[in-house]
């Protein structure tokens, strides 16, 4: 058998090459090279949302369970679950509208106010949705004509408060108005009242 004198040298050269390659890969990993990636910090602007909640007596109707008012409040709760970094406020309206919750990031305060919201017993009856929209429009804190919305939740029984005109005026200020109808528009329902501890219905 004849052994080449260069054979051990070739093995040594191969081992040196592999070691060098591994070292280069380790160094490259430590450098953490990146190609085609550019980082840019973006500022996210939240939106301001006012909920206009109808609290007139007709919202006690039970054509949706448990009743129209509680269903509307649950819809607001569902929206709150999807928001993050957005300010919310609450306007309640039956006769005279009222800003129950000014714009806030405190969703817990909003939920507490919803829990305490009931049917209005003000001196003026009926639903004045147009007045509620105007109240919410005026309650926005700044004059920027963007990133604002009003969500109206009502059974739609308005008492000549011109809600369409109120929504148009809000739109001119860059405020989007959305409506959510509560109740069965086809069949309707009687309005329950308690008399001497028993439930009766308005005729």
Tab-separated table of C-alpha atoms in Angstrom:
chain	number	residue	atom	x	y	z
A	1	UNK	CA	0.000	0.000	0.000
A	2	UNK	CA	1.203	3.423	-0.884
A	3	UNK	CA	0.081	6.426	1.152
A	4	UNK	CA	0.249	9.883	-0.271
A	5	UNK	CA	2.201	12.301	1.870
A	6	UNK	CA	-0.421	15.026	1.116
A	7	UNK	CA	-3.398	13.055	2.510
A	8	UNK	CA	-3.072	14.224	6.169
A	9	UNK	CA	-2.600	17.777	4.921
A	10	UNK	CA	-5.819	17.681	2.896
A	11	UNK	CA	-7.783	16.491	5.945
A	12	UNK	CA	-6.329	19.309	8.001
A	13	UNK	CA	-7.193	21.869	5.333
A	14	UNK	CA	-10.804	20.567	5.180
A	15	UNK	CA	-11.183	20.828	8.940
A	16	UNK	CA	-9.753	24.357	8.934
A	17	UNK	CA	-12.203	25.388	6.190
A	18	UNK	CA	-15.195	24.001	8.063
A	19	UNK	CA	-14.159	25.740	11.250
A	20	UNK	CA	-13.721	29.035	9.432
A	21	UNK	CA	-17.138	28.684	7.789
A	22	UNK	CA	-18.806	28.061	11.157
A	23	UNK	CA	-17.031	31.052	12.647
A	24	UNK	CA	-18.214	33.289	9.810
A	25	UNK	CA	-21.801	32.114	10.282
A	26	UNK	CA	-21.650	32.800	14.017
A	27	UNK	CA	-20.316	36.309	13.431
A	28	UNK	CA	-22.989	36.966	10.800
A	29	UNK	CA	-25.707	35.882	13.228
A	30	UNK	CA	-24.345	38.211	15.891
A	31	UNK	CA	-24.354	41.139	13.446
A	32	UNK	CA	-28.042	40.363	12.683
A	33	UNK	CA	-28.079	41.578	9.079
A	34	UNK	CA	-31.400	42.714	7.576
A	35	UNK	CA	-32.268	43.309	3.966
A	36	UNK	CA	-35.246	45.246	2.636
A	37	UNK	CA	-36.674	46.119	6.079
A	38	UNK	CA	-37.256	49.676	7.223
A	39	UNK	CA	-38.831	50.575	10.549
A	40	UNK	CA	-41.001	53.638	10.919
A	41	UNK	CA	-42.881	54.731	14.017
A	42	UNK	CA	-46.499	55.609	13.260
A	43	UNK	CA	-48.850	57.471	15.556
A	44	UNK	CA	-52.339	56.054	15.771
A	45	UNK	CA	-55.098	58.575	16.325
A	46	UNK	CA	-58.137	57.276	18.161
A	47	UNK	CA	-61.665	58.264	17.308
A	48	UNK	CA	-64.212	60.020	19.497
A	49	UNK	CA	-67.578	58.297	19.744
A	50	UNK	CA	-70.734	59.578	21.383
A	51	UNK	CA	-73.549	57.122	21.974
A	52	UNK	CA	-76.995	58.723	21.923
A	53	UNK	CA	-79.261	56.412	23.917
A	54	UNK	CA	-83.032	56.709	23.815
A	55	UNK	CA	-84.369	56.421	27.377
A	56	UNK	CA	-88.024	57.150	26.652
A	57	UNK	CA	-90.730	54.952	28.126
A	58	UNK	CA	-91.275	53.110	24.843
A	59	UNK	CA	-87.835	51.542	25.322
A	60	UNK	CA	-89.393	49.327	28.006
A	61	UNK	CA	-91.220	47.328	25.322
A	62	UNK	CA	-90.273	43.657	25.378
A	63	UNK	CA	-90.383	42.772	21.695
A	64	UNK	CA	-86.634	42.162	22.108
A	65	UNK	CA	-85.386	40.499	25.262
A	66	UNK	CA	-85.114	41.483	27.984
A	67	UNK	CA	-86.414	44.836	26.687
A	68	UNK	CA	-85.394	47.489	24.195
A	69	UNK	CA	-83.365	49.571	26.642
A	70	UNK	CA	-81.340	46.676	28.023
A	71	UNK	CA	-80.699	45.382	24.511
A	72	UNK	CA	-79.432	48.816	23.440
A	73	UNK	CA	-77.153	48.976	26.467
A	74	UNK	CA	-75.785	45.538	25.599
A	75	UNK	CA	-75.011	46.727	22.070
A	76	UNK	CA	-72.971	49.589	23.539
A	77	UNK	CA	-71.140	47.131	25.799
A	78	UNK	CA	-70.301	45.025	22.743
A	79	UNK	CA	-68.831	48.042	20.960
A	80	UNK	CA	-66.742	48.936	24.014
A	81	UNK	CA	-65.188	45.476	23.869
A	82	UNK	CA	-63.811	46.219	20.390
A	83	UNK	CA	-62.438	49.699	21.076
A	84	UNK	CA	-58.955	50.534	22.255
A	85	UNK	CA	-57.511	53.996	22.717
A	86	UNK	CA	-60.741	55.612	21.548
A	87	UNK	CA	-62.680	58.097	23.648
A	88	UNK	CA	-66.349	57.420	24.283
A	89	UNK	CA	-69.217	59.443	25.697
A	90	UNK	CA	-72.896	58.974	26.435
A	91	UNK	CA	-75.884	61.217	25.775
A	92	UNK	CA	-79.225	60.042	27.116
A	93	UNK	CA	-82.369	61.448	25.591
A	94	UNK	CA	-86.062	61.141	26.197
A	95	UNK	CA	-87.447	64.617	26.591
A	96	UNK	CA	-84.460	66.827	27.272
A	97	UNK	CA	-81.077	65.368	26.237
A	98	UNK	CA	-78.265	65.159	28.750
A	99	UNK	CA	-74.527	64.429	28.502
A	100	UNK	CA	-74.370	61.572	30.986
A	101	UNK	CA	-70.706	60.764	30.280
A	102	UNK	CA	-68.370	63.330	28.664
A	103	UNK	CA	-65.717	61.970	26.301
A	104	UNK	CA	-63.415	59.688	28.256
A	105	UNK	CA	-60.940	56.834	27.951
A	106	UNK	CA	-62.278	55.346	31.181
A	107	UNK	CA	-64.419	52.487	29.892
A	108	UNK	CA	-65.152	51.378	33.449
A	109	UNK	CA	-66.847	54.708	34.136
A	110	UNK	CA	-68.806	54.309	30.921
A	111	UNK	CA	-69.984	50.839	31.912
A	112	UNK	CA	-70.953	52.068	35.376
A	113	UNK	CA	-73.016	54.865	33.845
A	114	UNK	CA	-74.742	52.372	31.551
A	115	UNK	CA	-75.622	50.166	34.504
A	116	UNK	CA	-77.226	53.146	36.241
A	117	UNK	CA	-79.102	54.406	33.175
A	118	UNK	CA	-82.828	53.817	33.278
A	119	UNK	CA	-85.974	55.145	31.738
A	120	UNK	CA	-86.178	58.934	31.968
A	121	UNK	CA	-88.937	60.478	34.044
A	122	UNK	CA	-88.328	64.057	32.950
A	123	UNK	CA	-91.033	66.641	32.549
A	124	UNK	CA	-90.928	66.273	28.770
A	125	UNK	CA	-91.971	62.936	27.359
A	126	UNK	CA	-91.318	61.236	24.047
A	127	UNK	CA	-88.139	60.682	22.059
A	128	UNK	CA	-86.331	63.766	20.821
A	129	UNK	CA	-83.570	62.071	18.871
A	130	UNK	CA	-82.713	65.194	16.893
A	131	UNK	CA	-82.042	67.072	20.129
A	132	UNK	CA	-79.817	64.191	21.278
A	133	UNK	CA	-77.755	64.369	18.082
A	134	UNK	CA	-77.361	68.128	18.452
A	135	UNK	CA	-76.331	67.717	22.092
A	136	UNK	CA	-73.677	65.160	21.159
A	137	UNK	CA	-72.444	67.303	18.260
A	138	UNK	CA	-71.895	70.270	20.554
A	139	UNK	CA	-70.229	68.081	23.201
A	140	UNK	CA	-67.202	67.125	21.108
A	141	UNK	CA	-64.176	68.671	22.752
A	142	UNK	CA	-62.230	70.027	19.755
A	143	UNK	CA	-62.903	71.559	16.367
A	144	UNK	CA	-61.064	68.991	14.248
A	145	UNK	CA	-63.401	67.835	11.507
A	146	UNK	CA	-62.351	64.207	11.556
A	147	UNK	CA	-62.266	61.059	13.672
A	148	UNK	CA	-65.706	61.685	15.208
A	149	UNK	CA	-68.846	59.571	15.215
A	150	UNK	CA	-72.298	59.519	16.794
A	151	UNK	CA	-74.141	56.229	17.257
A	152	UNK	CA	-77.868	56.575	17.921
A	153	UNK	CA	-79.715	53.703	19.595
A	154	UNK	CA	-83.477	54.145	19.601
A	155	UNK	CA	-86.770	52.490	18.766
A	156	UNK	CA	-87.238	55.275	16.215
A	157	UNK	CA	-90.359	56.861	17.719
A	158	UNK	CA	-89.253	60.496	17.312
A	159	UNK	CA	-91.386	63.459	18.393
A	160	UNK	CA	-90.715	66.044	15.648
A	161	UNK	CA	-87.168	66.876	16.710
A	162	UNK	CA	-85.862	66.789	13.109
A	163	UNK	CA	-83.184	64.109	13.505
A	164	UNK	CA	-82.367	64.014	9.774
A	165	UNK	CA	-81.595	67.724	9.780
A	166	UNK	CA	-79.525	67.287	12.962
A	167	UNK	CA	-77.509	64.482	11.350
A	168	UNK	CA	-76.922	66.628	8.249
A	169	UNK	CA	-75.633	69.494	10.405
A	170	UNK	CA	-73.292	67.067	12.181
A	171	UNK	CA	-72.022	65.781	8.838
A	172	UNK	CA	-71.042	69.319	7.830
A	173	UNK	CA	-68.703	69.290	10.837
A	174	UNK	CA	-67.136	66.002	9.756
A	175	UNK	CA	-69.121	63.906	12.238
A	176	UNK	CA	-70.535	60.610	10.985
A	177	UNK	CA	-73.918	59.620	12.387
A	178	UNK	CA	-74.957	55.963	12.584
A	179	UNK	CA	-78.326	54.628	13.733
A	180	UNK	CA	-79.237	51.342	15.381
A	181	UNK	CA	-82.937	50.527	15.464
A	182	UNK	CA	-84.127	48.592	18.519
A	183	UNK	CA	-87.363	46.607	18.447
A	184	UNK	CA	-89.661	44.817	16.047
A	185	UNK	CA	-90.623	47.338	13.380
A	186	UNK	CA	-93.316	45.069	11.910
A	187	UNK	CA	-95.266	44.003	14.995
A	188	UNK	CA	-94.243	46.492	17.679
A	189	UNK	CA	-95.059	45.834	21.320
A	190	UNK	CA	-97.034	47.201	24.228
A	191	UNK	CA	-95.268	49.280	26.853
A	192	UNK	CA	-95.332	47.687	30.317
A	193	UNK	CA	-95.912	49.723	33.476
A	194	UNK	CA	-96.047	48.674	37.100
A	195	UNK	CA	-99.224	49.416	39.015
A	196	UNK	CA	-99.641	48.298	42.645
A	197	UNK	CA	-96.833	45.797	42.172
A	198	UNK	CA	-98.388	44.268	39.083
A	199	UNK	CA	-97.414	44.635	35.455
A	200	UNK	CA	-99.932	46.258	33.178
A	201	UNK	CA	-99.621	47.835	29.754
A	202	UNK	CA	-100.159	51.284	28.393
A	203	UNK	CA	-103.056	51.470	25.993
